[in-house]
Amino acid sequence: MKKIVSLIILCLMLFPISGCHKESEPEKVKKVIRTLQKAAEEKDTRKFSAAISRDYRDSRGNTFESIRGLLIAYFYQYPKISVYITNIDASVADASAQAAFRAVFTSRGAAESATAVLPESLGVYAFDVAFKNESGEWKVVSAEWERVGDADKP
C-alpha cells in the first residue's frame, strides 16, 4: 500500500512538469502550417485568411487579397480537398521565421462517380514560406512554391 501511495505522489509531482512544456517558436510556426492545412481541407476561408498577414507579398505578384481570391476559386472548383504535409523544417530568427515543406494535394469529385475513389487531380508541391510575428502570432508574409517534377519537363 505504501508503494502505491508513493507511486501516486511521484506521478502527481511529475504531471505538472510534463503539462508545463512551453511550445518553442519553431513549433508555433509548424502549428500555423497545420492550421492552414486543416483550413484548406475544411474550406474555411476565415481560418485560412487569419493565418495570412495583410502585408503578404510574393514573387508572383500576389497580395493578401489575391491569395484569398485564389483560395476561394479552388474551394469552388474542387468539391473535396485533401492536403498531406511532410517534412516541415522551420527556423526562427527574432521576429521572422522560415519554413520549408512538401505538400501533396488531392481532390475528389461527388460520391456517385468513380472519382470518389480516385483523385481527379494530384500534385506534390515544395513550399518555402516566410513568416513574421505580428502581435505574438506567426503570420505568413510570403510563400514560394513549385510543383515537384515540373522542372524536369521540357
N, CA, C and O of each residue as an XYZ file, in Angstrom:
616
protein
N       0.823     -1.182      0.000
C       0.000      0.000      0.000
C       0.868      1.248      0.000
O       0.574      2.227     -0.685
N       1.951      1.197      0.784
C       2.858      2.329      0.872
C       3.514      2.614     -0.488
O       3.718      3.769     -0.859
N       3.840      1.538     -1.223
C       4.452      1.692     -2.542
C       3.483      2.347     -3.525
O       3.890      3.173     -4.342
N       2.228      1.987     -3.450
C       1.217      2.552     -4.349
C       1.049      4.044     -4.069
O       1.001      4.847     -5.000
N       0.961      4.414     -2.803
C       0.824      5.823     -2.431
C       2.052      6.604     -2.897
O       1.918      7.716     -3.407
N       3.232      6.040     -2.730
C       4.465      6.698     -3.180
C       4.459      6.882     -4.693
O       4.863      7.930     -5.196
N       4.006      5.873     -5.410
C       3.926      5.947     -6.867
C       2.937      7.024     -7.307
O       3.219      7.775     -8.241
N       1.797      7.106     -6.654
C       0.795      8.120     -6.978
C       1.350      9.515     -6.712
O       1.167     10.419     -7.527
N       2.018      9.693     -5.592
C       2.606     11.007     -5.273
C       3.663     11.374     -6.302
O       3.727     12.526     -6.733
N       4.494     10.418     -6.704
C       5.506     10.668     -7.720
C       4.862     11.082     -9.044
O       5.321     12.021     -9.694
N       3.809     10.387     -9.437
C       3.102     10.719    -10.679
C       2.492     12.112    -10.612
O       2.545     12.861    -11.587
N       1.920     12.459     -9.478
C       1.327     13.784     -9.310
C       2.382     14.880     -9.355
O       2.119     15.983     -9.835
N       3.564     14.581     -8.860
C       4.649     15.558     -8.908
C       5.166     15.736    -10.329
O       5.520     16.850    -10.718
N       5.217     14.676    -11.099
C       5.709     14.748    -12.473
C       4.681     15.316    -13.432
O       5.048     15.898    -14.453
N       3.407     15.161    -13.129
C       2.350     15.623    -14.031
C       2.448     17.111    -14.326
O       2.387     17.492    -15.495
N       2.599     17.981    -13.313
C       2.710     19.401    -13.628
C       3.922     19.733    -14.481
O       3.875     20.658    -15.292
N       5.009     18.988    -14.307
C       6.203     19.235    -15.112
C       5.926     18.930    -16.576
O       6.286     19.723    -17.446
N       5.297     17.804    -16.863
C       5.012     17.447    -18.254
C       3.938     18.338    -18.845
O       3.908     18.540    -20.059
N       3.058     18.875    -18.016
C       1.999     19.756    -18.505
C       2.478     21.172    -18.734
O       1.739     21.984    -19.291
N       3.689     21.494    -18.324
C       4.206     22.861    -18.442
C       5.140     23.030    -19.626
O       5.856     24.029    -19.702
N       5.152     22.100    -20.532
C       6.002     22.205    -21.714
C       5.648     23.461    -22.491
O       4.520     23.615    -22.960
N       6.610     24.353    -22.624
C       6.378     25.580    -23.370
C       6.694     25.323    -24.830
O       7.770     24.829    -25.167
N       5.764     25.656    -25.677
C       5.915     25.451    -27.104
C       7.008     26.373    -27.650
O       6.983     27.579    -27.402
N       7.959     25.813    -28.388
C       9.030     26.615    -28.968
C       8.489     27.416    -30.160
O       7.425     27.111    -30.699
N       9.228     28.423    -30.550
C       8.793     29.253    -31.686
C       8.729     28.443    -32.987
O       7.765     28.605    -33.735
N       9.714     27.573    -33.297
C       9.560     26.736    -34.494
C       8.316     25.841    -34.429
O       7.667     25.609    -35.449
N       7.981     25.335    -33.231
C       6.761     24.527    -33.093
C       5.523     25.369    -33.380
O       4.567     24.875    -33.977
N       5.530     26.631    -32.962
C       4.400     27.530    -33.234
C       4.247     27.776    -34.732
O       3.130     27.838    -35.246
N       5.377     27.917    -35.431
C       5.336     28.102    -36.884
C       4.750     26.861    -37.551
O       3.907     26.969    -38.442
N       5.196     25.687    -37.121
C       4.667     24.437    -37.673
C       3.168     24.317    -37.399
O       2.418     23.796    -38.224
N       2.749     24.796    -36.252
C       1.328     24.752    -35.894
C       0.503     25.622    -36.853
O      -0.618     25.258    -37.208
N       1.048     26.756    -37.268
C       0.357     27.619    -38.242
C       0.192     26.870    -39.564
O      -0.861     26.947    -40.196
N       1.222     26.152    -39.975
C       1.148     25.381    -41.226
C       0.071     24.306    -41.118
O      -0.694     24.097    -42.060
N       0.006     23.628    -39.982
C      -1.027     22.602    -39.805
C      -2.421     23.226    -39.748
O      -3.392     22.616    -40.195
N      -2.524     24.436    -39.201
C      -3.803     25.159    -39.190
C      -4.231     25.486    -40.615
O      -5.405     25.353    -40.959
N      -3.287     25.913    -41.441
C      -3.590     26.190    -42.846
C      -4.024     24.916    -43.574
O      -4.943     24.943    -44.392
N      -3.356     23.802    -43.271
C      -3.714     22.515    -43.860
C      -5.163     22.160    -43.526
O      -5.946     21.810    -44.409
N      -5.503     22.254    -42.261
C      -6.849     21.913    -41.817
C      -7.886     22.872    -42.408
O      -8.965     22.447    -42.821
N      -7.557     24.151    -42.444
C      -8.478     25.143    -43.005
C      -8.743     24.866    -44.485
O      -9.872     25.024    -44.950
N      -7.714     24.454    -45.226
C      -7.892     24.126    -46.639
C      -8.799     22.916    -46.804
O      -9.683     22.913    -47.660
N      -8.587     21.898    -45.994
C      -9.422     20.696    -46.089
C     -10.866     20.975    -45.695
O     -11.791     20.372    -46.240
N     -11.059     21.884    -44.751
C     -12.410     22.233    -44.303
C     -13.023     23.356    -45.134
O     -14.174     23.737    -44.926
N     -12.242     23.881    -46.075
C     -12.660     25.010    -46.912
C     -13.091     26.196    -46.050
O     -14.113     26.834    -46.305
N     -12.304     26.467    -45.047
C     -12.584     27.536    -44.091
C     -11.739     28.758    -44.452
O     -10.598     28.883    -44.006
N     -12.300     29.653    -45.256
C     -11.551     30.824    -45.713
C     -11.204     31.772    -44.568
O     -10.160     32.423    -44.602
N     -12.056     31.856    -43.570
C     -11.765     32.738    -42.428
C     -10.530     32.266    -41.666
O      -9.627     33.050    -41.374
N     -10.506     30.974    -41.352
C      -9.370     30.423    -40.611
C      -8.089     30.536    -41.435
O      -7.023     30.853    -40.906
N      -8.208     30.272    -42.734
C      -7.051     30.347    -43.616
C      -6.544     31.788    -43.684
O      -5.347     32.037    -43.545
N      -7.454     32.728    -43.896
C      -7.085     34.141    -44.014
C      -6.488     34.693    -42.731
O      -5.630     35.574    -42.773
N      -6.934     34.184    -41.596
C      -6.431     34.665    -40.308
C      -4.948     34.360    -40.125
O      -4.274     35.033    -39.345
N      -4.433     33.364    -40.828
C      -3.025     32.997    -40.707
C      -2.137     33.716    -41.722
O      -0.916     33.554    -41.708
N      -2.746     34.505    -42.594
C      -2.016     35.242    -43.626
C      -1.935     36.715    -43.226
O      -2.937     37.313    -42.834
N      -0.753     37.288    -43.326
C      -0.573     38.704    -42.997
C      -1.231     39.583    -44.063
O      -1.225     39.249    -45.247
N      -1.781     40.679    -43.637
C      -2.327     41.680    -44.582
C      -1.211     42.256    -45.445
O      -1.475     42.818    -46.508
N       0.043     42.118    -44.993
C       1.208     42.604    -45.743
C       1.752     41.561    -46.717
O       2.826     41.756    -47.285
N       1.034     40.461    -46.920
C       1.501     39.359    -47.767
C       1.874     39.868    -49.167
O       1.118     40.612    -49.793
N       3.039     39.456    -49.637
C       3.505     39.716    -51.000
C       4.398     38.549    -51.403
O       5.186     38.062    -50.592
N       4.279     38.095    -52.656
C       5.199     37.054    -53.123
C       5.752     37.428    -54.484
O       5.328     38.422    -55.074
N       6.691     36.646    -54.990
C       7.376     36.965    -56.250
C       6.461     36.854    -57.469
O       6.802     37.352    -58.542
N       5.318     36.216    -57.319
C       4.357     36.117    -58.420
C       3.440     37.338    -58.483
O       2.592     37.432    -59.370
N       3.607     38.266    -57.552
C       2.789     39.465    -57.520
C       1.519     39.323    -56.692
O       0.678     40.222    -56.689
N       1.372     38.219    -56.001
C       0.176     38.014    -55.176
C       0.213     38.860    -53.916
O       1.276     39.121    -53.353
N      -0.963     39.282    -53.487
C      -1.149     40.013    -52.243
C      -2.109     39.215    -51.367
O      -2.561     38.138    -51.756
N      -2.414     39.736    -50.206
C      -3.375     39.080    -49.319
C      -4.695     38.842    -50.053
O      -5.247     37.742    -50.007
N      -5.194     39.866    -50.722
C      -6.492     39.751    -51.402
C      -6.454     38.768    -52.571
O      -7.401     38.005    -52.760
N      -5.385     38.773    -53.354
C      -5.340     37.849    -54.498
C      -5.170     36.399    -54.041
O      -5.723     35.491    -54.663
N      -4.419     36.169    -52.972
C      -4.290     34.808    -52.433
C      -5.651     34.343    -51.922
O      -6.045     33.198    -52.143
N      -6.354     35.219    -51.252
C      -7.692     34.885    -50.740
C      -8.637     34.552    -51.902
O      -9.405     33.593    -51.817
N      -8.587     35.334    -52.983
C      -9.414     35.064    -54.159
C      -9.058     33.750    -54.828
O      -9.942     33.011    -55.263
N      -7.767     33.454    -54.911
C      -7.302     32.187    -55.486
C      -7.813     31.018    -54.669
O      -8.248     30.007    -55.221
N      -7.759     31.155    -53.365
C      -8.238     30.124    -52.456
C      -9.733     29.864    -52.649
O     -10.160     28.712    -52.731
N     -10.513     30.919    -52.719
C     -11.964     30.782    -52.921
C     -12.261     30.092    -54.251
O     -13.171     29.267    -54.334
N     -11.499     30.425    -55.286
C     -11.684     29.783    -56.596
C     -11.404     28.280    -56.516
O     -12.154     27.482    -57.076
N     -10.332     27.893    -55.825
C     -10.023     26.469    -55.668
C     -11.102     25.759    -54.857
O     -11.494     24.638    -55.184
N     -11.574     26.405    -53.814
C     -12.620     25.800    -52.989
C     -13.888     25.570    -53.809
O     -14.580     24.567    -53.631
N     -14.178     26.488    -54.690
C     -15.364     26.364    -55.536
C     -15.161     25.275    -56.598
O     -16.082     24.519    -56.904
N     -13.962     25.205    -57.149
C     -13.666     24.269    -58.241
C     -13.594     22.815    -57.777
O     -14.009     21.913    -58.506
N     -13.075     22.581    -56.581
C     -12.862     21.215    -56.115
C     -13.769     20.900    -54.933
O     -13.647     21.522    -53.878
N     -14.689     19.927    -55.101
C     -15.644     19.590    -54.030
C     -14.982     19.053    -52.763
O     -15.450     19.334    -51.660
N     -13.914     18.295    -52.904
C     -13.244     17.692    -51.745
C     -11.746     17.890    -51.916
O     -11.169     17.500    -52.931
N     -11.126     18.498    -50.920
C      -9.690     18.758    -50.969
C      -9.025     18.042    -49.801
O      -9.489     18.111    -48.663
N      -7.932     17.356    -50.103
C      -7.118     16.737    -49.057
C      -5.699     17.258    -49.194
O      -5.177     17.395    -50.300
N      -5.086     17.546    -48.065
C      -3.726     18.063    -48.050
C      -2.906     17.215    -47.086
O      -3.293     17.014    -45.935
N      -1.777     16.723    -47.565
C      -0.850     15.959    -46.738
C       0.473     16.705    -46.726
O       1.064     16.938    -47.780
N       0.936     17.077    -45.556
C       2.175     17.842    -45.434
C       3.242     16.957    -44.799
O       3.004     16.260    -43.812
N       4.429     17.013    -45.407
C       5.535     16.216    -44.891
C       6.771     17.086    -44.672
O       6.937     18.137    -45.292
N       7.613     16.624    -43.789
C       8.947     17.195    -43.586
C       8.967     18.708    -43.405
O       9.612     19.418    -44.176
N       8.271     19.199    -42.398
C       8.306     20.641    -42.132
C       9.615     20.971    -41.424
O       9.924     20.416    -40.369
N      10.373     21.878    -42.019
C      11.611     22.357    -41.420
C      11.423     23.844    -41.148
O      11.337     24.637    -42.086
N      11.359     24.232    -39.876
C      11.103     25.624    -39.507
C      12.265     26.185    -38.707
O      12.841     25.509    -37.855
N      12.596     27.439    -39.002
C      13.626     28.138    -38.235
C      13.135     29.549    -37.935
O      12.397     30.152    -38.714
N      13.568     30.056    -36.780
C      13.116     31.364    -36.319
C      14.321     32.231    -36.007
O      15.286     31.779    -35.390
N      14.254     33.488    -36.442
C      15.282     34.475    -36.124
C      14.569     35.772    -35.753
O      14.025     36.462    -36.615
N      14.578     36.089    -34.477
C      13.907     37.287    -33.954
C      12.422     37.267    -34.291
O      11.702     36.370    -33.852
N      11.950     38.253    -35.072
C      10.517     38.365    -35.372
C      10.177     37.799    -36.749
O       9.093     38.051    -37.276
N      11.103     37.032    -37.331
C      10.807     36.415    -38.623
C      11.114     34.924    -38.556
O      11.882     34.463    -37.711
N      10.496     34.190    -39.462
C      10.691     32.739    -39.499
C      10.594     32.255    -40.933
O       9.997     32.915    -41.784
N      11.180     31.107    -41.192
C      11.117     30.442    -42.490
C      10.680     29.006    -42.263
O      11.039     28.388    -41.261
N       9.915     28.487    -43.186
C       9.537     27.074    -43.135
C       9.581     26.510    -44.539
O       9.133     27.142    -45.496
N      10.119     25.326    -44.646
C      10.149     24.610    -45.921
C       9.473     23.259    -45.692
O       9.688     22.602    -44.674
N       8.650     22.864    -46.664
C       7.963     21.585    -46.546
C       7.430     21.176    -47.913
O       7.445     21.952    -48.869
N       6.966     19.952    -47.975
C       6.292     19.438    -49.173
C       4.840     19.182    -48.826
O       4.510     18.780    -47.711
N       3.988     19.421    -49.792
C       2.556     19.188    -49.596
C       2.017     18.407    -50.789
O       2.336     18.697    -51.941
N       1.205     17.425    -50.487
C       0.521     16.645    -51.512
C      -0.942     17.064    -51.479
O      -1.600     16.975    -50.442
N      -1.445     17.524    -52.625
C      -2.836     17.950    -52.740
C      -3.598     16.959    -53.599
O      -3.130     16.559    -54.665
N      -4.769     16.566    -53.135
C      -5.661     15.746    -53.949
C      -7.046     16.341    -53.863
O      -7.392     17.023    -52.898
N      -7.832     16.072    -54.887
C      -9.235     16.485    -54.859
C     -10.061     15.342    -55.406
O      -9.612     14.585    -56.267
N     -11.273     15.230    -54.895
C     -12.162     14.172    -55.348
C     -13.506     14.762    -55.724
O     -13.908     15.811    -55.222
N     -14.186     14.071    -56.610
C     -15.498     14.503    -57.064
C     -16.617     13.970    -56.191
O     -16.389     13.523    -55.067
N     -17.821     14.024    -56.719
C     -19.019     13.585    -55.995
C     -18.973     12.084    -55.722
O     -18.314     11.336    -56.445
N     -19.665     11.653    -54.689
C     -19.643     10.251    -54.244
C     -20.231      9.292    -55.271
O     -19.934      8.099    -55.223
N     -21.045      9.767    -56.187
C     -21.688      8.876    -57.160
C     -20.746      8.426    -58.272
O     -21.065      7.488    -59.002
N     -19.613      9.063    -58.414
C     -18.752      8.759    -59.552
C     -17.516      7.963    -59.125
O     -17.247      7.781    -57.938
N     -16.779      7.497    -60.130
C     -15.538      6.765    -59.865
C     -14.501      7.668    -59.227
O     -13.580      7.188    -58.565
N     -14.643      8.986    -59.421
C     -13.662      9.902    -58.845
C     -13.790     10.000    -57.334
O     -12.953     10.620    -56.679
N     -14.835      9.393    -56.775
C     -14.938      9.360    -55.319
C     -13.849      8.468    -54.746
O     -13.458      8.622    -53.589
N     -13.362      7.538    -55.553
C     -12.312      6.627    -55.111
C     -10.945      7.124    -55.575
O      -9.981      7.097    -54.810
N     -10.860      7.571    -56.813
C      -9.598      8.033    -57.380
C      -9.570      9.556    -57.429
O     -10.578     10.175    -57.771
N      -8.452     10.167    -57.100
C      -8.391     11.623    -57.136
C      -8.482     12.149    -58.564
O      -7.949     11.552    -59.499
N      -9.180     13.302    -58.715
C      -9.238     13.962    -60.020
C      -7.910     14.636    -60.319
O      -7.454     14.657    -61.462
N      -7.304     15.180    -59.296
C      -6.015     15.830    -59.502
C      -5.113     15.530    -58.317
O      -5.562     15.363    -57.183
N      -3.864     15.469    -58.613
C      -2.871     15.173    -57.597
C      -1.660     16.039    -57.894
O      -1.226     16.142    -59.041
N      -1.133     16.643    -56.883
C       0.057     17.444    -57.078
C       0.911     17.429    -55.836
O       0.415     17.492    -54.711
N       2.204     17.345    -56.064
C       3.152     17.439    -54.970
C       3.898     18.749    -55.165
O       4.469     18.998    -56.226
N       3.888     19.579    -54.138
C       4.489     20.899    -54.222
C       5.521     21.081    -53.129
O       5.351     20.600    -52.009
N       6.594     21.780    -53.466
C       7.605     22.177    -52.492
C       7.326     23.637    -52.131
O       7.203     24.486    -53.014
N       7.229     23.922    -50.848
C       6.931     25.272    -50.367
C       8.102     25.831    -49.572
O       8.790     25.108    -48.851
N       8.307     27.121    -49.718
C       9.220     27.881    -48.876
C       8.420     29.094    -48.410
O       8.070     29.958    -49.214
N       8.134     29.155    -47.124
C       7.198     30.154    -46.595
C       7.917     31.034    -45.576
O       8.651     30.549    -44.715
N       7.683     32.346    -45.699
C       8.240     33.321    -44.751
C       7.126     33.794    -43.820
O       5.989     34.010    -44.240
N       7.480     33.947    -42.559
C       6.538     34.384    -41.532
C       7.089     35.615    -40.832
O       8.294     35.867    -40.833
N       6.175     36.377    -40.233
C       6.605     37.406    -39.292
C       5.684     37.349    -38.086
O       4.526     36.941    -38.171
N       6.236     37.767    -36.974
C       5.484     37.748    -35.732
C       4.705     39.060    -35.637
O       5.284     40.143    -35.552
N       3.385     38.933    -35.654
C       2.503     40.091    -35.545
C       1.725     39.969    -34.249
O       0.844     39.119    -34.123
N       2.048     40.809    -33.300
C       1.363     40.832    -32.004
C       1.338     39.451    -31.343
O       0.320     39.035    -30.790
N       2.466     38.752    -31.409
C       2.582     37.459    -30.750
C       2.088     36.274    -31.558
O       2.125     35.145    -31.068
N       1.627     36.495    -32.780
C       1.159     35.410    -33.648
C       1.987     35.369    -34.931
O       2.291     36.402    -35.527
N       2.342     34.159    -35.337
C       3.073     33.996    -36.592
C       2.103     34.069    -37.755
O       1.100     33.356    -37.784
N       2.409     34.950    -38.731
C       1.583     35.124    -39.920
C       2.448     34.940    -41.166
O       3.621     35.313    -41.178
N       1.865     34.368    -42.198
C       2.561     34.171    -43.466
C       2.666     35.512    -44.183
O       1.655     36.183    -44.393
N       3.894     35.911    -44.565
C       4.091     37.165    -45.290
C       4.502     36.942    -46.734
O       4.425     37.851    -47.561
N       4.943     35.715    -47.034
C       5.340     35.395    -48.398
C       5.441     33.879    -48.540
O       5.746     33.170    -47.580
N       5.183     33.401    -49.738
C       5.316     31.963    -49.997
C       5.773     31.746    -51.432
O       5.299     32.402    -52.360
N       6.676     30.838    -51.589
C       7.129     30.403    -52.909
C       6.812     28.923    -53.002
O       6.996     28.185    -52.035
N       6.340     28.488    -54.149
C       6.035     27.076    -54.322
C       6.250     26.684    -55.763
O       6.138     27.491    -56.686
N       6.563     25.416    -55.920
C       6.694     24.854    -57.260
C       6.261     23.405    -57.221
O       6.454     22.700    -56.230
N       5.679     22.986    -58.308
C       5.241     21.602    -58.411
C       6.471     20.724    -58.555
O       7.304     20.962    -59.430
N       6.592     19.723    -57.715
C       7.747     18.830    -57.742
C       7.674     17.996    -59.011
O       6.651     17.374    -59.299
N       8.770     17.988    -59.767
C       8.824     17.232    -61.008
C       8.582     18.081    -62.241
O       8.948     17.664    -63.339
N       7.974     19.267    -62.104
C       7.734     20.120    -63.263
C       9.010     20.687    -63.850
O       9.081     20.942    -65.052
N      10.012     20.884    -63.024
C      11.282     21.441    -63.518
C      11.941     20.476    -64.497
O      12.745     20.894    -65.329
N      11.612     19.200    -64.407
C      12.217     18.197    -65.295
C      11.525     18.109    -66.644
O      12.057     17.501    -67.573
N      10.339     18.710    -66.765
C       9.595     18.630    -68.024
C      10.110     19.625    -69.039
O      10.526     20.724    -68.674
N      10.089     19.253    -70.322
C      10.599     20.175    -71.356
C       9.675     21.353    -71.571
O       9.958     22.216    -72.403
